[in-house]
Amino acid sequence: MRTTVGIIGAGPAGLLLARLLHNAGIDSVVLESRDREYVERRQRAGILEQGTVDVLRSAGAGERMDREGLRHDGIELRFGRKRHRVDFPALTGGKSVTVYAQTEVCKDLIALQLQDGGPLLFETEALAVEGAESDSPRVRFRRDGVEDVLECEYVVGCDGFWGVARKAIPEAIAQTFERTYPFGWLGILADVAPSHDELVYARHDRGFALLSMRSPSVSRLYLQVPEGTDAEAWGDEEIWDELERRFETDDDWTLRRGPITQKSVTPMRSYVHEPMRHGRLFLAGDAAHIVPPTGAKGLNLAVGDVVTFARALVHRRETGSDGLLDAYSATCLRRVWQAERFSYDMTTLLHPDPGATGFDGRLQLARLERIAASRAAETDLAEAYTGFPFA
């Protein structure tokens, strides 16, 4: 099997890249180890930056998103029983974000790929990337118990932290930067209408809490919990009681309760792999970087990576120059590190550390008060949250 771009992984990054290449007249093959049902049900991110929304629309993948997605023009910060709304359009020249689950993005892109794109092979395990330094890299894979080879001009690894793509970059040239956090998020899905029409980020002495949603009738909520927590150790009423405590305000706001349909715990970590390119192998998304979810950046960073690669490849076809491909890693990493910085800032702003002192808690409150009182500080948050521009 032969193609121009071999894409490992059919998450949103790999699927969007395949769509962008198809629209540019460049052929690709997507290899995905899981089956279609798993990919379309895998719960991940739910916040799309303005730039991501614009890219999906221009790629022809925005019809259902525009119909069913929930546009949000701000978020609410809660601390000391007070509420402060950050107005995105007023602070960013009109930008907003859209609540539209990663599962739905994948469904839309899969349907388009199967309708008129190149091969999308589910239940196909990539085993290794070979010859990345040559002009004809290869992906060894196994499908239906039989090993085969995909010969490419370029390979893009969108296969996550545990995938084979990152492992093909020699350790001698690789650098990794990592931070782990001593807490995680206990997340729930609940069949109840959201208790607020925008996301609520709450800083409380008992721990962070986030009120989000997946639709007008399904709520997504999170609690800060100690690292290693078992989700099933929390009873449903215990979760609602704790959420109520952490979202408490001095007005008459109330938390709506309903049946919890799913519980899980998400660990918190920051990770960056440099470089994001070796020869004709390019890393994108979680294969190269991971952010704590506080800043809503993971999916959006992956979109930035594949947009950068697609533009670079089109540029090479039109000009014969490898300049943008050669700059891929540096270009992506500038945006990655800004997102890492923002995600770290949001995490340390809102999560009490288990080893924190009273002084640390007061600093968190002072930082939140500064955002609430200063248009400049508020603008910095709004610009970062709605998205750093693609290069």
Short mmCIF file of C-alpha atoms in Angstrom, two decimals:
data_model
loop_
_atom_site.label_atom_id
_atom_site.label_comp_id
_atom_site.label_asym_id
_atom_site.label_seq_id
_atom_site.Cartn_x
_atom_site.Cartn_y
_atom_site.Cartn_z
CA MET A 1 0.00 0.00 0.00
CA ARG A 2 1.31 3.43 -0.93
CA THR A 3 0.20 7.02 -0.22
CA THR A 4 1.55 10.54 0.12
CA VAL A 5 0.81 10.99 3.85
CA GLY A 6 0.43 8.12 6.26
CA ILE A 7 -1.60 9.22 9.29
CA ILE A 8 -1.45 7.13 12.46
CA GLY A 9 -4.49 7.63 14.65
CA ALA A 10 -8.12 8.52 13.90
CA GLY A 11 -8.70 10.95 16.71
CA PRO A 12 -9.70 14.52 15.83
CA ALA A 13 -6.14 15.44 14.78
CA GLY A 14 -5.69 12.57 12.34
CA LEU A 15 -9.20 12.83 10.95
CA LEU A 16 -9.02 16.59 10.47
CA LEU A 17 -5.61 16.30 8.81
CA ALA A 18 -7.01 13.73 6.37
CA ARG A 19 -9.86 16.13 5.57
CA LEU A 20 -7.55 19.11 5.05
CA LEU A 21 -5.29 17.06 2.76
CA HIS A 22 -8.27 15.71 0.81
CA ASN A 23 -9.54 19.25 0.23
CA ALA A 24 -6.08 20.21 -1.01
CA GLY A 25 -5.93 17.24 -3.40
CA ILE A 26 -3.29 15.34 -1.41
CA ASP A 27 -3.91 11.66 -0.77
CA SER A 28 -3.57 10.00 2.63
CA VAL A 29 -4.30 6.79 4.50
CA VAL A 30 -5.44 6.79 8.13
CA LEU A 31 -4.59 3.83 10.38
CA GLU A 32 -6.56 3.44 13.63
CA SER A 33 -6.04 0.59 16.11
CA ARG A 34 -9.54 0.81 17.61
CA ASP A 35 -12.89 0.13 16.00
CA ARG A 36 -15.20 2.88 14.76
CA GLU A 37 -17.61 2.57 17.68
CA TYR A 38 -14.83 3.13 20.21
CA VAL A 39 -13.53 6.23 18.42
CA GLU A 40 -17.01 7.72 18.17
CA ARG A 41 -17.77 7.12 21.86
CA ARG A 42 -14.43 8.07 23.46
CA GLN A 43 -15.15 10.96 25.86
CA ARG A 44 -12.58 13.72 25.73
CA ALA A 45 -12.57 17.48 25.26
CA GLY A 46 -15.65 19.58 24.70
CA ILE A 47 -14.50 23.19 24.18
CA LEU A 48 -13.59 24.41 20.70
CA GLU A 49 -11.66 27.65 20.35
CA GLN A 50 -12.69 30.23 17.77
CA GLY A 51 -9.87 29.15 15.46
CA THR A 52 -10.87 25.49 15.67
CA VAL A 53 -14.48 26.35 14.85
CA ASP A 54 -13.32 28.37 11.84
CA VAL A 55 -11.11 25.53 10.58
CA LEU A 56 -13.89 22.94 10.87
CA ARG A 57 -16.26 25.20 8.97
CA SER A 58 -13.76 25.90 6.18
CA ALA A 59 -13.01 22.16 5.92
CA GLY A 60 -16.69 21.41 5.35
CA ALA A 61 -17.11 19.77 8.76
CA GLY A 62 -19.07 22.47 10.55
CA GLU A 63 -22.70 21.91 9.55
CA ARG A 64 -23.79 19.85 12.56
CA MET A 65 -21.48 21.77 14.89
CA ASP A 66 -23.19 25.02 13.89
CA ARG A 67 -26.60 23.43 14.37
CA GLU A 68 -26.02 21.59 17.65
CA GLY A 69 -22.97 23.23 19.24
CA LEU A 70 -23.42 25.76 22.01
CA ARG A 71 -21.70 29.09 21.46
CA HIS A 72 -20.35 30.57 24.68
CA ASP A 73 -19.40 34.22 24.93
CA GLY A 74 -17.77 33.94 28.34
CA ILE A 75 -17.01 31.98 31.47
CA GLU A 76 -17.75 32.64 35.12
CA LEU A 77 -15.09 32.65 37.82
CA ARG A 78 -16.29 31.83 41.32
CA PHE A 79 -14.28 32.47 44.48
CA GLY A 80 -15.03 33.61 48.02
CA ARG A 81 -18.76 33.07 47.31
CA LYS A 82 -18.53 35.79 44.61
CA ARG A 83 -19.20 35.52 40.87
CA HIS A 84 -17.33 37.27 38.08
CA ARG A 85 -18.13 36.86 34.38
CA VAL A 86 -15.39 37.19 31.74
CA ASP A 87 -16.95 38.57 28.54
CA PHE A 88 -14.98 37.10 25.63
CA PRO A 89 -16.29 39.13 22.66
CA ALA A 90 -15.93 42.42 24.50
CA LEU A 91 -12.31 41.65 25.41
CA THR A 92 -11.10 39.93 22.22
CA GLY A 93 -12.75 41.78 19.37
CA GLY A 94 -15.61 39.31 18.98
CA LYS A 95 -14.14 35.87 19.68
CA SER A 96 -16.06 33.13 21.44
CA VAL A 97 -15.81 29.38 22.09
CA THR A 98 -18.18 26.54 21.22
CA VAL A 99 -19.21 23.59 23.38
CA TYR A 100 -19.21 20.60 21.02
CA ALA A 101 -17.85 17.29 22.24
CA GLN A 102 -14.81 15.64 20.68
CA THR A 103 -16.94 12.56 20.07
CA GLU A 104 -19.20 14.62 17.81
CA VAL A 105 -16.24 16.16 15.95
CA CYS A 106 -14.94 12.65 15.29
CA LYS A 107 -18.35 11.42 14.08
CA ASP A 108 -18.57 14.30 11.61
CA LEU A 109 -15.04 13.82 10.28
CA ILE A 110 -15.39 10.03 10.03
CA ALA A 111 -18.58 10.39 8.00
CA LEU A 112 -16.87 12.80 5.60
CA GLN A 113 -13.78 10.61 5.27
CA LEU A 114 -15.79 7.48 4.51
CA GLN A 115 -17.97 9.41 2.08
CA ASP A 116 -15.30 10.97 -0.13
CA GLY A 117 -11.87 10.79 1.54
CA GLY A 118 -9.00 8.36 1.36
CA PRO A 119 -8.80 5.00 3.14
CA LEU A 120 -9.69 5.05 6.84
CA LEU A 121 -8.71 1.69 8.29
CA PHE A 122 -10.13 0.84 11.71
CA GLU A 123 -8.82 -2.07 13.80
CA THR A 124 -5.44 -1.60 12.14
CA GLU A 125 -2.53 -1.50 14.57
CA ALA A 126 0.54 0.55 13.64
CA LEU A 127 3.58 -1.42 14.79
CA ALA A 128 6.49 0.86 13.90
CA VAL A 129 7.60 3.82 11.81
CA GLU A 130 10.68 2.98 9.75
CA GLY A 131 12.98 5.06 7.57
CA ALA A 132 11.91 8.44 8.93
CA GLU A 133 15.20 9.96 7.76
CA SER A 134 14.74 8.72 4.20
CA ASP A 135 12.57 10.07 1.38
CA SER A 136 10.23 7.09 1.70
CA PRO A 137 9.28 6.35 5.32
CA ARG A 138 7.15 3.29 6.04
CA VAL A 139 4.58 2.33 8.63
CA ARG A 140 4.46 -1.34 9.52
CA PHE A 141 0.97 -2.33 10.61
CA ARG A 142 -1.17 -5.35 11.42
CA ARG A 143 -4.71 -5.78 10.09
CA ASP A 144 -6.86 -8.90 10.50
CA GLY A 145 -3.84 -10.67 11.96
CA VAL A 146 -1.70 -10.00 8.88
CA GLU A 147 1.31 -7.66 8.84
CA ASP A 148 1.69 -5.21 5.96
CA VAL A 149 3.53 -1.99 5.09
CA LEU A 150 2.25 1.48 4.22
CA GLU A 151 4.82 3.30 2.07
CA CYS A 152 4.62 7.08 2.34
CA GLU A 153 6.31 10.33 1.50
CA TYR A 154 5.46 11.65 4.98
CA VAL A 155 4.20 10.13 8.22
CA VAL A 156 2.17 12.11 10.78
CA GLY A 157 1.82 10.54 14.22
CA CYS A 158 -1.54 11.47 15.75
CA ASP A 159 -1.50 8.34 17.90
CA GLY A 160 -1.22 9.83 21.38
CA PHE A 161 1.35 9.52 24.14
CA TRP A 162 1.49 5.71 24.02
CA GLY A 163 1.66 5.41 20.24
CA VAL A 164 4.55 4.24 18.07
CA ALA A 165 5.26 7.53 16.29
CA ARG A 166 6.98 9.33 19.15
CA LYS A 167 9.09 6.25 19.87
CA ALA A 168 10.57 6.47 16.37
CA ILE A 169 12.39 9.71 17.23
CA PRO A 170 15.90 8.82 18.48
CA GLU A 171 16.42 9.41 22.18
CA ALA A 172 19.71 11.16 21.39
CA ILE A 173 17.89 14.13 19.85
CA ALA A 174 14.76 14.13 22.01
CA GLN A 175 14.02 16.33 25.00
CA THR A 176 11.00 15.95 27.23
CA PHE A 177 9.57 18.44 29.69
CA GLU A 178 7.01 17.26 32.22
CA ARG A 179 5.11 18.24 35.32
CA THR A 180 2.65 16.09 37.23
CA TYR A 181 0.09 17.44 39.68
CA PRO A 182 -0.88 15.85 43.02
CA PHE A 183 -4.58 15.88 42.16
CA GLY A 184 -6.97 14.86 39.40
CA TRP A 185 -10.50 15.56 38.23
CA LEU A 186 -13.46 13.38 39.15
CA GLY A 187 -15.73 13.95 36.16
CA ILE A 188 -19.39 13.05 35.80
CA LEU A 189 -21.99 13.08 33.05
CA ALA A 190 -25.51 13.67 34.35
CA ASP A 191 -28.90 13.68 32.68
CA VAL A 192 -29.88 17.11 33.91
CA ALA A 193 -29.98 20.54 32.29
CA PRO A 194 -26.89 22.64 33.09
CA SER A 195 -27.25 24.89 36.11
CA HIS A 196 -25.72 27.83 34.26
CA ASP A 197 -25.64 28.81 30.59
CA GLU A 198 -21.83 29.18 30.54
CA LEU A 199 -18.92 27.31 32.12
CA VAL A 200 -18.27 28.03 35.78
CA TYR A 201 -14.73 27.72 37.19
CA ALA A 202 -14.84 27.64 40.99
CA ARG A 203 -11.90 28.06 43.36
CA HIS A 204 -12.80 26.82 46.86
CA ASP A 205 -10.74 25.93 49.91
CA ARG A 206 -12.08 22.37 49.60
CA GLY A 207 -10.87 22.14 45.99
CA PHE A 208 -11.61 23.20 42.45
CA ALA A 209 -14.92 22.52 40.68
CA LEU A 210 -16.04 23.01 37.08
CA LEU A 211 -19.57 23.22 35.74
CA SER A 212 -19.73 22.40 32.04
CA MET A 213 -22.19 20.72 29.68
CA ARG A 214 -22.48 18.50 26.64
CA SER A 215 -25.94 19.64 25.49
CA PRO A 216 -28.94 21.61 26.83
CA SER A 217 -30.03 18.47 28.68
CA VAL A 218 -26.70 16.86 29.69
CA SER A 219 -24.35 18.34 32.30
CA ARG A 220 -20.62 17.66 32.60
CA LEU A 221 -19.14 18.50 36.01
CA TYR A 222 -15.77 18.02 37.67
CA LEU A 223 -14.34 17.95 41.19
CA GLN A 224 -10.70 18.22 42.21
CA VAL A 225 -9.77 14.99 44.00
CA PRO A 226 -6.48 13.53 45.30
CA GLU A 227 -4.24 11.82 42.78
CA GLY A 228 -5.11 8.13 42.44
CA THR A 229 -8.75 8.50 43.51
CA ASP A 230 -11.12 5.69 42.50
CA ALA A 231 -14.20 7.22 40.88
CA GLU A 232 -16.45 4.47 42.23
CA ALA A 233 -15.43 5.35 45.79
CA TRP A 234 -17.64 8.43 45.47
CA GLY A 235 -21.39 7.95 45.85
CA ASP A 236 -23.73 9.95 43.65
CA GLU A 237 -25.24 12.05 46.43
CA GLU A 238 -21.79 12.61 47.90
CA ILE A 239 -20.67 14.05 44.56
CA TRP A 240 -23.66 16.38 44.31
CA ASP A 241 -23.22 17.53 47.91
CA GLU A 242 -19.55 18.36 47.30
CA LEU A 243 -20.29 20.17 44.05
CA GLU A 244 -22.91 22.24 45.87
CA ARG A 245 -20.38 23.24 48.54
CA ARG A 246 -17.74 24.29 46.05
CA PHE A 247 -20.11 26.29 43.84
CA GLU A 248 -21.71 28.13 46.78
CA THR A 249 -22.50 31.83 46.28
CA ASP A 250 -24.08 34.65 48.23
CA ASP A 251 -27.04 34.92 45.85
CA ASP A 252 -29.90 32.53 45.13
CA TRP A 253 -28.07 30.39 42.52
CA THR A 254 -28.82 26.67 42.88
CA LEU A 255 -27.23 23.51 41.49
CA ARG A 256 -29.55 21.20 39.57
CA ARG A 257 -29.19 17.52 40.38
CA GLY A 258 -29.98 14.53 38.20
CA PRO A 259 -29.04 10.90 37.42
CA ILE A 260 -25.29 10.41 37.02
CA THR A 261 -24.63 8.24 33.96
CA GLN A 262 -20.83 8.17 33.95
CA LYS A 263 -17.94 8.71 36.38
CA SER A 264 -14.22 8.82 35.68
CA VAL A 265 -11.02 10.34 37.08
CA THR A 266 -8.65 12.30 34.84
CA PRO A 267 -5.02 12.66 35.99
CA MET A 268 -3.40 16.07 35.62
CA ARG A 269 -0.08 16.49 33.86
CA SER A 270 1.86 18.77 31.55
CA TYR A 271 4.16 17.23 28.94
CA VAL A 272 6.06 18.45 25.88
CA HIS A 273 8.27 16.44 23.52
CA GLU A 274 10.87 18.30 21.47
CA PRO A 275 11.36 18.18 18.54
CA MET A 276 7.98 17.49 16.98
CA ARG A 277 9.62 16.44 13.72
CA HIS A 278 12.34 13.97 12.72
CA GLY A 279 13.09 13.64 9.03
CA ARG A 280 9.74 12.96 7.37
CA LEU A 281 8.01 11.98 10.60
CA PHE A 282 5.86 14.67 12.22
CA LEU A 283 4.14 14.48 15.62
CA ALA A 284 0.77 16.07 16.31
CA GLY A 285 -1.55 16.31 19.30
CA ASP A 286 -0.99 14.17 22.38
CA ALA A 287 1.90 12.37 20.67
CA ALA A 288 3.87 15.58 21.25
CA HIS A 289 2.21 17.46 24.11
CA ILE A 290 -0.29 17.09 26.93
CA VAL A 291 -1.88 19.86 28.98
CA PRO A 292 -4.00 19.75 32.12
CA PRO A 293 -7.62 20.24 31.02
CA THR A 294 -8.15 23.44 33.01
CA GLY A 295 -7.34 25.63 30.03
CA ALA A 296 -9.39 23.62 27.48
CA LYS A 297 -6.41 23.44 25.15
CA GLY A 298 -5.71 19.78 24.28
CA LEU A 299 -7.94 19.28 21.23
CA ASN A 300 -7.32 22.83 20.05
CA LEU A 301 -3.55 22.38 20.14
CA ALA A 302 -3.89 19.25 18.01
CA VAL A 303 -5.90 21.22 15.46
CA GLY A 304 -3.16 23.85 15.32
CA ASP A 305 -0.55 21.16 14.66
CA VAL A 306 -2.35 19.58 11.71
CA VAL A 307 -3.30 22.94 10.21
CA THR A 308 0.39 23.88 10.34
CA PHE A 309 1.43 20.62 8.66
CA ALA A 310 -1.23 20.80 5.94
CA ARG A 311 -0.31 24.39 5.09
CA ALA A 312 3.38 23.48 4.96
CA LEU A 313 2.76 20.56 2.61
CA VAL A 314 0.58 22.64 0.30
CA HIS A 315 3.29 25.31 0.32
CA ARG A 316 5.86 22.73 -0.76
CA ARG A 317 3.67 21.54 -3.60
CA GLU A 318 3.07 25.07 -4.82
CA THR A 319 6.59 26.45 -4.42
CA GLY A 320 8.93 23.46 -4.20
CA SER A 321 10.25 24.86 -0.91
CA ASP A 322 10.65 22.74 2.24
CA GLY A 323 10.91 25.89 4.36
CA LEU A 324 7.60 25.55 6.18
CA LEU A 325 8.03 21.80 6.68
CA ASP A 326 11.49 22.41 8.12
CA ALA A 327 10.01 25.01 10.48
CA TYR A 328 7.10 22.75 11.56
CA SER A 329 8.44 21.86 15.01
CA ALA A 330 9.51 25.38 15.94
CA THR A 331 6.27 26.86 14.61
CA CYS A 332 4.07 24.46 16.55
CA LEU A 333 6.12 24.65 19.73
CA ARG A 334 5.70 28.42 20.01
CA ARG A 335 1.94 27.90 20.26
CA VAL A 336 2.30 24.77 22.40
CA TRP A 337 4.35 26.52 25.05
CA GLN A 338 1.91 29.43 25.25
CA ALA A 339 -0.90 26.91 25.79
CA GLU A 340 1.19 25.06 28.38
CA ARG A 341 1.79 28.36 30.18
CA PHE A 342 -1.89 29.27 30.16
CA SER A 343 -3.01 25.79 31.27
CA TYR A 344 -0.47 25.86 34.11
CA ASP A 345 -1.61 29.35 35.13
CA MET A 346 -5.27 28.31 35.21
CA THR A 347 -4.47 25.13 37.12
CA THR A 348 -2.39 26.85 39.81
CA LEU A 349 -4.89 29.71 39.98
CA LEU A 350 -7.88 27.51 40.79
CA HIS A 351 -6.62 24.31 42.46
CA PRO A 352 -5.50 24.37 46.10
CA ASP A 353 -2.35 22.27 46.31
CA PRO A 354 -2.42 19.61 49.06
CA GLY A 355 0.82 21.07 50.44
CA ALA A 356 -0.26 24.70 50.17
CA THR A 357 -0.05 27.14 53.05
CA GLY A 358 -2.45 29.90 53.98
CA PHE A 359 -0.16 32.29 52.15
CA ASP A 360 -0.59 30.31 48.91
CA GLY A 361 -4.36 30.40 49.26
CA ARG A 362 -4.35 34.16 49.74
CA LEU A 363 -2.21 34.56 46.62
CA GLN A 364 -4.77 32.60 44.59
CA LEU A 365 -7.53 34.89 45.80
CA ALA A 366 -5.41 37.96 45.06
CA ARG A 367 -4.82 36.74 41.50
CA LEU A 368 -8.55 36.19 41.01
CA GLU A 369 -9.36 39.61 42.46
CA ARG A 370 -6.87 41.11 40.00
CA ILE A 371 -8.62 39.48 37.05
CA ALA A 372 -11.98 40.73 38.30
CA ALA A 373 -10.68 44.29 38.80
CA SER A 374 -8.31 44.78 35.87
CA ARG A 375 -9.42 44.84 32.25
CA ALA A 376 -5.84 44.13 31.18
CA ALA A 377 -5.63 40.97 33.32
CA GLU A 378 -9.10 39.90 32.22
CA THR A 379 -8.20 40.45 28.56
CA ASP A 380 -5.10 38.28 28.89
CA LEU A 381 -7.25 35.41 30.17
CA ALA A 382 -9.92 35.91 27.49
CA GLU A 383 -7.41 36.06 24.62
CA ALA A 384 -5.71 32.86 25.79
CA TYR A 385 -8.95 30.99 26.46
CA THR A 386 -10.50 31.78 23.07
CA GLY A 387 -7.31 30.68 21.37
CA PHE A 388 -3.83 31.67 20.26
CA PRO A 389 -3.68 32.33 16.50
CA PHE A 390 -2.47 29.61 14.15
CA ALA A 391 0.87 30.47 12.60
#
